[in-house]
mmCIF file of C-alpha atoms in Angstrom:
data_model
loop_
_atom_site.group_PDB
_atom_site.id
_atom_site.type_symbol
_atom_site.label_atom_id
_atom_site.label_comp_id
_atom_site.label_asym_id
_atom_site.label_seq_id
_atom_site.Cartn_x
_atom_site.Cartn_y
_atom_site.Cartn_z
ATOM 1 C CA MET A 23 104.638 139.614 110.027
ATOM 2 C CA LEU A 24 101.905 138.232 112.138
ATOM 3 C CA VAL A 25 101.429 134.236 111.919
ATOM 4 C CA ALA A 26 97.907 132.639 112.716
ATOM 5 C CA LEU A 27 97.831 129.270 114.290
ATOM 6 C CA VAL A 28 94.957 127.491 115.524
ATOM 7 C CA LEU A 29 94.993 124.705 117.690
ATOM 8 C CA LEU A 30 91.591 122.774 118.667
ATOM 9 C CA VAL A 31 91.375 120.260 121.248
ATOM 10 C CA ALA A 32 89.233 117.548 119.964
ATOM 11 C CA GLY A 33 116.513 107.284 98.539
ATOM 12 C CA CYS A 34 114.007 105.857 97.187
ATOM 13 C CA ARG A 35 114.831 103.714 94.253
ATOM 14 C CA ILE A 36 111.495 102.561 92.476
ATOM 15 C CA GLY A 37 111.510 98.830 92.978
ATOM 16 C CA SER A 38 108.989 97.243 90.396
ATOM 17 C CA PRO A 39 107.256 98.665 87.384
ATOM 18 C CA PRO A 40 103.785 100.432 88.391
ATOM 19 C CA THR A 41 100.892 97.693 88.950
ATOM 20 C CA PRO A 42 97.266 98.374 88.291
ATOM 21 C CA THR A 43 95.132 98.821 91.747
ATOM 22 C CA PRO A 44 93.210 95.622 92.289
ATOM 23 C CA PRO A 45 90.151 95.835 90.517
ATOM 24 C CA ILE A 46 86.858 95.889 92.399
ATOM 25 C CA SER A 47 83.043 94.910 91.452
ATOM 26 C CA ALA A 48 81.537 98.036 92.912
ATOM 27 C CA SER A 49 79.828 100.240 90.419
ATOM 28 C CA PRO A 50 80.030 104.088 90.237
ATOM 29 C CA THR A 51 78.418 105.728 93.204
ATOM 30 C CA GLU A 52 76.520 108.842 93.986
ATOM 31 C CA THR A 53 77.903 111.927 95.026
ATOM 32 C CA LEU A 54 78.938 111.818 98.770
ATOM 33 C CA THR A 55 76.317 112.825 101.019
ATOM 34 C CA PRO A 56 76.214 113.748 104.787
ATOM 35 C CA ALA A 57 74.563 111.710 107.177
ATOM 36 C CA GLY A 58 74.330 113.477 110.658
ATOM 37 C CA ASP A 59 77.847 114.208 111.116
ATOM 38 C CA VAL A 60 79.319 111.549 109.342
ATOM 39 C CA LEU A 61 80.121 111.284 105.652
ATOM 40 C CA ARG A 62 79.137 108.328 103.576
ATOM 41 C CA ILE A 63 79.131 107.099 100.150
ATOM 42 C CA ASN A 64 76.451 104.325 99.471
ATOM 43 C CA GLY A 65 75.682 104.172 103.198
ATOM 44 C CA VAL A 66 79.540 103.532 104.194
ATOM 45 C CA PRO A 67 81.454 106.028 106.152
ATOM 46 C CA VAL A 68 83.989 107.817 104.909
ATOM 47 C CA ARG A 69 87.474 107.322 106.859
ATOM 48 C CA ARG A 70 89.239 109.722 104.991
ATOM 49 C CA ILE A 71 88.876 112.643 102.148
ATOM 50 C CA VAL A 72 91.618 114.063 100.092
ATOM 51 C CA ILE A 73 91.099 118.151 99.307
ATOM 52 C CA PRO A 74 94.297 119.418 97.624
ATOM 53 C CA SER A 75 93.118 122.695 97.998
ATOM 54 C CA ALA A 76 89.992 124.781 98.858
ATOM 55 C CA SER A 77 89.609 125.872 95.032
ATOM 56 C CA ILE A 78 90.094 122.461 93.775
ATOM 57 C CA GLY A 79 87.651 120.297 96.090
ATOM 58 C CA PRO A 80 87.404 116.652 96.811
ATOM 59 C CA ILE A 81 89.522 114.356 94.719
ATOM 60 C CA PHE A 82 89.739 110.952 96.581
ATOM 61 C CA ALA A 83 87.648 109.487 99.544
ATOM 62 C CA LEU A 84 88.454 106.257 101.244
ATOM 63 C CA ALA A 85 85.052 104.415 102.458
ATOM 64 C CA ALA A 86 86.177 101.179 104.509
ATOM 65 C CA ASP A 87 88.953 99.723 102.292
ATOM 66 C CA THR A 88 87.812 101.038 98.949
ATOM 67 C CA LEU A 89 89.334 104.155 97.295
ATOM 68 C CA TYR A 90 87.047 106.569 95.304
ATOM 69 C CA ARG A 91 87.739 109.190 93.000
ATOM 70 C CA MET A 92 85.445 112.056 91.931
ATOM 71 C CA GLU A 93 84.687 111.873 88.187
ATOM 72 C CA LYS A 94 82.295 114.462 86.794
ATOM 73 C CA GLY A 95 80.326 114.995 90.222
ATOM 74 C CA THR A 96 80.323 111.341 91.004
ATOM 75 C CA TRP A 97 82.421 109.017 93.330
ATOM 76 C CA THR A 98 83.665 106.257 91.080
ATOM 77 C CA PRO A 99 85.720 103.361 92.969
ATOM 78 C CA ILE A 100 89.092 102.891 91.678
ATOM 79 C CA GLY A 101 90.670 100.362 93.957
ATOM 80 C CA ASN A 102 91.351 99.426 97.762
ATOM 81 C CA ASP A 103 93.686 100.619 100.427
ATOM 82 C CA ARG A 104 93.449 98.266 103.210
ATOM 83 C CA LEU A 105 96.247 99.939 105.164
ATOM 84 C CA GLY A 106 94.092 103.220 105.515
ATOM 85 C CA ARG A 107 97.045 105.175 104.099
ATOM 86 C CA HIS A 108 97.160 109.172 103.916
ATOM 87 C CA TYR A 109 97.062 110.880 100.429
ATOM 88 C CA LEU A 110 98.976 113.682 99.264
ATOM 89 C CA VAL A 111 97.885 115.107 95.968
ATOM 90 C CA ASP A 112 100.003 117.702 93.821
ATOM 91 C CA PRO A 113 97.796 120.749 93.666
ATOM 92 C CA GLU A 114 99.624 121.616 90.234
ATOM 93 C CA ASP A 115 99.228 117.853 88.759
ATOM 94 C CA LEU A 116 96.287 116.159 90.165
ATOM 95 C CA GLU A 117 97.615 112.914 88.491
ATOM 96 C CA ARG A 118 100.561 112.727 90.949
ATOM 97 C CA VAL A 119 99.524 111.095 94.120
ATOM 98 C CA PHE A 120 101.602 109.745 97.027
ATOM 99 C CA ARG A 121 100.190 107.765 99.734
ATOM 100 C CA GLY A 122 101.593 106.323 103.156
ATOM 101 C CA ARG A 123 101.174 105.822 106.774
ATOM 102 C CA HIS A 124 103.546 105.491 109.635
ATOM 103 C CA ARG A 125 102.518 102.591 111.940
ATOM 104 C CA VAL A 126 100.725 103.133 115.212
ATOM 105 C CA CYS A 127 103.279 104.762 117.312
ATOM 106 C CA GLY A 128 104.150 102.703 120.461
ATOM 107 C CA GLY A 129 102.124 99.695 119.411
ATOM 108 C CA SER A 130 102.920 96.492 121.042
ATOM 109 C CA PRO A 131 103.726 94.361 119.008
ATOM 110 C CA PRO A 132 104.668 96.532 116.432
ATOM 111 C CA GLU A 133 102.184 96.778 113.208
ATOM 112 C CA PRO A 134 103.632 95.300 110.021
ATOM 113 C CA ASP A 135 105.824 98.079 107.703
ATOM 114 C CA VAL A 136 103.514 100.196 105.730
ATOM 115 C CA PRO A 137 104.975 101.364 102.328
ATOM 116 C CA MET A 138 104.759 104.341 100.698
ATOM 117 C CA GLU A 139 103.413 104.387 97.031
ATOM 118 C CA GLU A 140 103.241 106.974 94.134
ATOM 119 C CA SER A 141 101.067 107.127 91.520
ATOM 120 C CA LYS A 142 101.263 109.205 88.027
ATOM 121 C CA ASP A 143 97.752 108.491 86.775
ATOM 122 C CA GLY A 144 95.403 109.636 89.340
ATOM 123 C CA GLY A 145 95.446 106.390 91.385
ATOM 124 C CA LEU A 146 95.096 103.934 88.926
ATOM 125 C CA HIS A 147 98.475 102.443 89.005
ATOM 126 C CA TRP A 148 100.842 102.692 92.029
ATOM 127 C CA ARG A 149 104.714 101.865 92.428
ATOM 128 C CA GLN A 150 106.166 101.415 95.771
ATOM 129 C CA LEU A 151 108.941 103.975 96.957
ATOM 130 C CA THR A 152 111.653 101.524 98.473
ATOM 131 C CA LEU A 153 112.874 103.927 100.951
ATOM 132 C CA GLY A 154 109.516 105.395 102.132
ATOM 133 C CA THR A 155 108.203 102.616 104.361
ATOM 134 C CA ASN A 156 106.442 104.095 107.715
ATOM 135 C CA ILE A 157 106.231 107.360 106.291
ATOM 136 C CA GLU A 158 103.158 109.837 106.241
ATOM 137 C CA PRO A 159 103.317 112.290 103.548
ATOM 138 C CA MET A 160 101.928 115.609 104.580
ATOM 139 C CA LEU A 161 102.832 118.582 102.690
ATOM 140 C CA PHE A 162 104.471 119.446 99.264
ATOM 141 C CA ASP A 163 106.680 122.649 99.422
ATOM 142 C CA PRO A 164 104.780 125.055 97.309
ATOM 143 C CA ASN A 165 107.895 126.638 96.033
ATOM 144 C CA ASP A 166 109.212 123.060 95.077
ATOM 145 C CA HIS A 167 107.116 120.198 94.451
ATOM 146 C CA GLU A 168 110.160 118.186 94.885
ATOM 147 C CA VAL A 169 110.224 118.740 98.382
ATOM 148 C CA ILE A 170 107.788 116.769 100.402
ATOM 149 C CA TYR A 171 107.178 117.061 104.062
ATOM 150 C CA GLY A 172 105.991 114.114 106.326
ATOM 151 C CA ALA A 173 106.604 112.304 109.644
ATOM 152 C CA ASP A 174 107.188 108.897 111.103
ATOM 153 C CA CYS A 175 106.761 108.084 114.570
ATOM 154 C CA ASN A 176 109.894 109.982 115.972
ATOM 155 C CA SER A 177 110.617 112.506 113.573
ATOM 156 C CA LEU A 178 109.921 114.784 110.914
ATOM 157 C CA VAL A 179 111.011 113.517 107.549
ATOM 158 C CA ILE A 180 111.804 115.576 104.308
ATOM 159 C CA SER A 181 112.450 114.361 100.648
ATOM 160 C CA THR A 182 113.990 116.969 98.563
ATOM 161 C CA ASN A 183 113.812 114.391 95.436
ATOM 162 C CA ALA A 184 110.106 113.479 95.292
ATOM 163 C CA GLY A 185 110.539 110.651 97.589
ATOM 164 C CA ASN A 186 113.515 109.034 96.411
ATOM 165 C CA THR A 187 115.554 109.628 99.660
ATOM 166 C CA TRP A 188 114.429 110.975 103.052
ATOM 167 C CA SER A 189 116.379 112.805 105.873
ATOM 168 C CA ARG A 190 115.200 112.820 109.242
ATOM 169 C CA ILE A 191 115.240 115.865 112.081
ATOM 170 C CA ASP A 192 113.644 115.815 115.531
ATOM 171 C CA PRO A 193 112.210 119.035 116.526
ATOM 172 C CA LEU A 194 109.903 117.917 119.007
ATOM 173 C CA PRO A 195 111.914 114.972 121.123
ATOM 174 C CA GLY A 196 109.573 112.843 122.817
ATOM 175 C CA TYR A 197 106.421 113.874 120.472
ATOM 176 C CA SER A 198 104.927 111.888 117.507
ATOM 177 C CA ILE A 199 104.309 114.397 114.880
ATOM 178 C CA VAL A 200 100.869 114.963 113.728
ATOM 179 C CA ASP A 201 100.791 117.840 111.559
ATOM 180 C CA VAL A 202 102.817 120.242 109.628
ATOM 181 C CA ARG A 203 102.053 123.634 107.923
ATOM 182 C CA LEU A 204 104.550 125.893 105.874
ATOM 183 C CA ILE A 205 104.452 129.775 106.549
ATOM 184 C CA GLY A 206 107.017 131.132 104.062
ATOM 185 C CA THR A 207 110.139 129.547 105.195
ATOM 186 C CA MET A 208 108.776 128.376 108.502
ATOM 187 C CA LEU A 209 107.589 124.777 108.750
ATOM 188 C CA LEU A 210 105.081 124.794 111.840
ATOM 189 C CA VAL A 211 105.543 120.948 113.288
ATOM 190 C CA LEU A 212 102.982 120.006 115.931
ATOM 191 C CA GLY A 213 103.266 116.765 117.895
ATOM 192 C CA ILE A 214 101.587 114.934 120.887
ATOM 193 C CA ASN A 215 103.423 112.971 123.432
ATOM 194 C CA PRO A 216 102.422 109.911 125.403
ATOM 195 C CA VAL A 217 100.737 111.526 128.301
ATOM 196 C CA GLY A 218 98.656 113.727 125.978
ATOM 197 C CA THR A 219 100.419 116.867 125.942
ATOM 198 C CA SER A 220 100.516 118.739 122.309
ATOM 199 C CA ALA A 221 103.846 120.939 121.278
ATOM 200 C CA LEU A 222 104.605 123.269 118.651
ATOM 201 C CA SER A 223 107.808 123.822 117.180
ATOM 202 C CA ALA A 224 109.115 125.710 114.155
ATOM 203 C CA VAL A 225 111.797 124.470 111.677
ATOM 204 C CA ASP A 226 113.499 126.731 109.147
ATOM 205 C CA VAL A 227 113.453 125.258 105.998
ATOM 206 C CA THR A 228 115.054 128.301 103.882
ATOM 207 C CA ASP A 229 117.071 125.333 102.460
ATOM 208 C CA PRO A 230 115.096 122.057 102.832
ATOM 209 C CA HIS A 231 118.332 120.297 102.317
ATOM 210 C CA THR A 232 119.807 121.782 105.504
ATOM 211 C CA PRO A 233 116.613 122.452 107.800
ATOM 212 C CA GLU A 234 117.382 124.161 111.394
ATOM 213 C CA ALA A 235 115.072 123.063 114.147
ATOM 214 C CA GLY A 236 114.309 125.749 116.812
ATOM 215 C CA GLY A 237 112.716 125.452 120.158
ATOM 216 C CA ILE A 238 109.223 124.498 121.704
ATOM 217 C CA LEU A 239 107.007 127.607 120.959
ATOM 218 C CA LEU A 240 104.181 126.249 123.268
ATOM 219 C CA THR A 241 102.326 123.441 124.901
ATOM 220 C CA ALA A 242 98.765 122.705 125.100
ATOM 221 C CA ASN A 243 96.839 120.073 127.036
ATOM 222 C CA GLY A 244 95.252 117.399 125.084
ATOM 223 C CA LYS A 245 95.272 116.128 121.472
ATOM 224 C CA ALA A 246 95.396 119.434 119.095
ATOM 225 C CA ARG A 247 95.038 120.270 115.686
ATOM 226 C CA MET A 248 96.433 123.230 113.702
ATOM 227 C CA ASP A 249 95.757 125.443 110.993
ATOM 228 C CA ALA A 250 97.842 128.849 109.957
ATOM 229 C CA THR A 251 97.722 131.808 108.067
ATOM 230 C CA ARG A 252 100.051 134.931 107.640
ATOM 231 C CA GLU A 253 97.755 137.429 109.581
ATOM 232 C CA LEU A 254 96.882 136.260 112.962
ATOM 233 C CA ILE A 255 98.072 133.888 116.081
ATOM 234 C CA VAL A 256 95.229 132.047 117.863
ATOM 235 C CA VAL A 257 95.913 128.734 119.992
ATOM 236 C CA ALA A 258 93.439 127.152 121.798
ATOM 237 C CA GLY A 259 93.626 123.850 123.776
ATOM 238 C CA ALA A 260 91.764 122.485 126.950
ATOM 239 C CA GLY A 261 89.737 125.297 127.495
ATOM 240 C CA SER A 262 92.514 127.930 127.129
ATOM 241 C CA ILE A 263 93.186 130.386 124.149
ATOM 242 C CA HIS A 264 96.233 132.165 123.628
ATOM 243 C CA THR A 265 96.761 135.096 120.834
#
């Protein structure tokens, strides 16, 4: 089976009951529109947009510190997120959302801890996952949506119980993990090190409870991004292309 990769340069016990997202005064906005190469809502650049799948389309957007949800073709403000967390939406249950972020890796002094939170009502209320601090959620396992893959500054992190507990594995020592993709039972892990070299590794997650890390598959100069399909492997980085 041929696998495709594109590298482009460029547990947790629930603490307190869910609490409402702090209200904000902004009224519903018009549909997000492009302005040059910057997406904006009401003139404010969008920091992050969340698209669970191509067939579903955008669900959330974060513009400045305001969190918006797409409702009937209109971006509606539903709260705020001053920490700029990454959002992971269950494509089979759009009301189920995780958000979290690890601190800036190697920052001095370190940033304050960033808690992970879960919503079961589409982002209206959130509850903190006490063992998910400084973890960035990245991917649901499509075969079991209780399994979540993510990263902190130093490790690949895996939860097999919807964020209640997390285990750690280090498939790329010395690299900060920036992306993960799942092809069958192989989890592709992309990282970047302090000198700016990107590396790709693979982790066997046939059983997510006992993941097995492989070696480094390739390295590329510069910051890289990744995409993957089952049909083709293409790796591009710093002016070079590998197939």
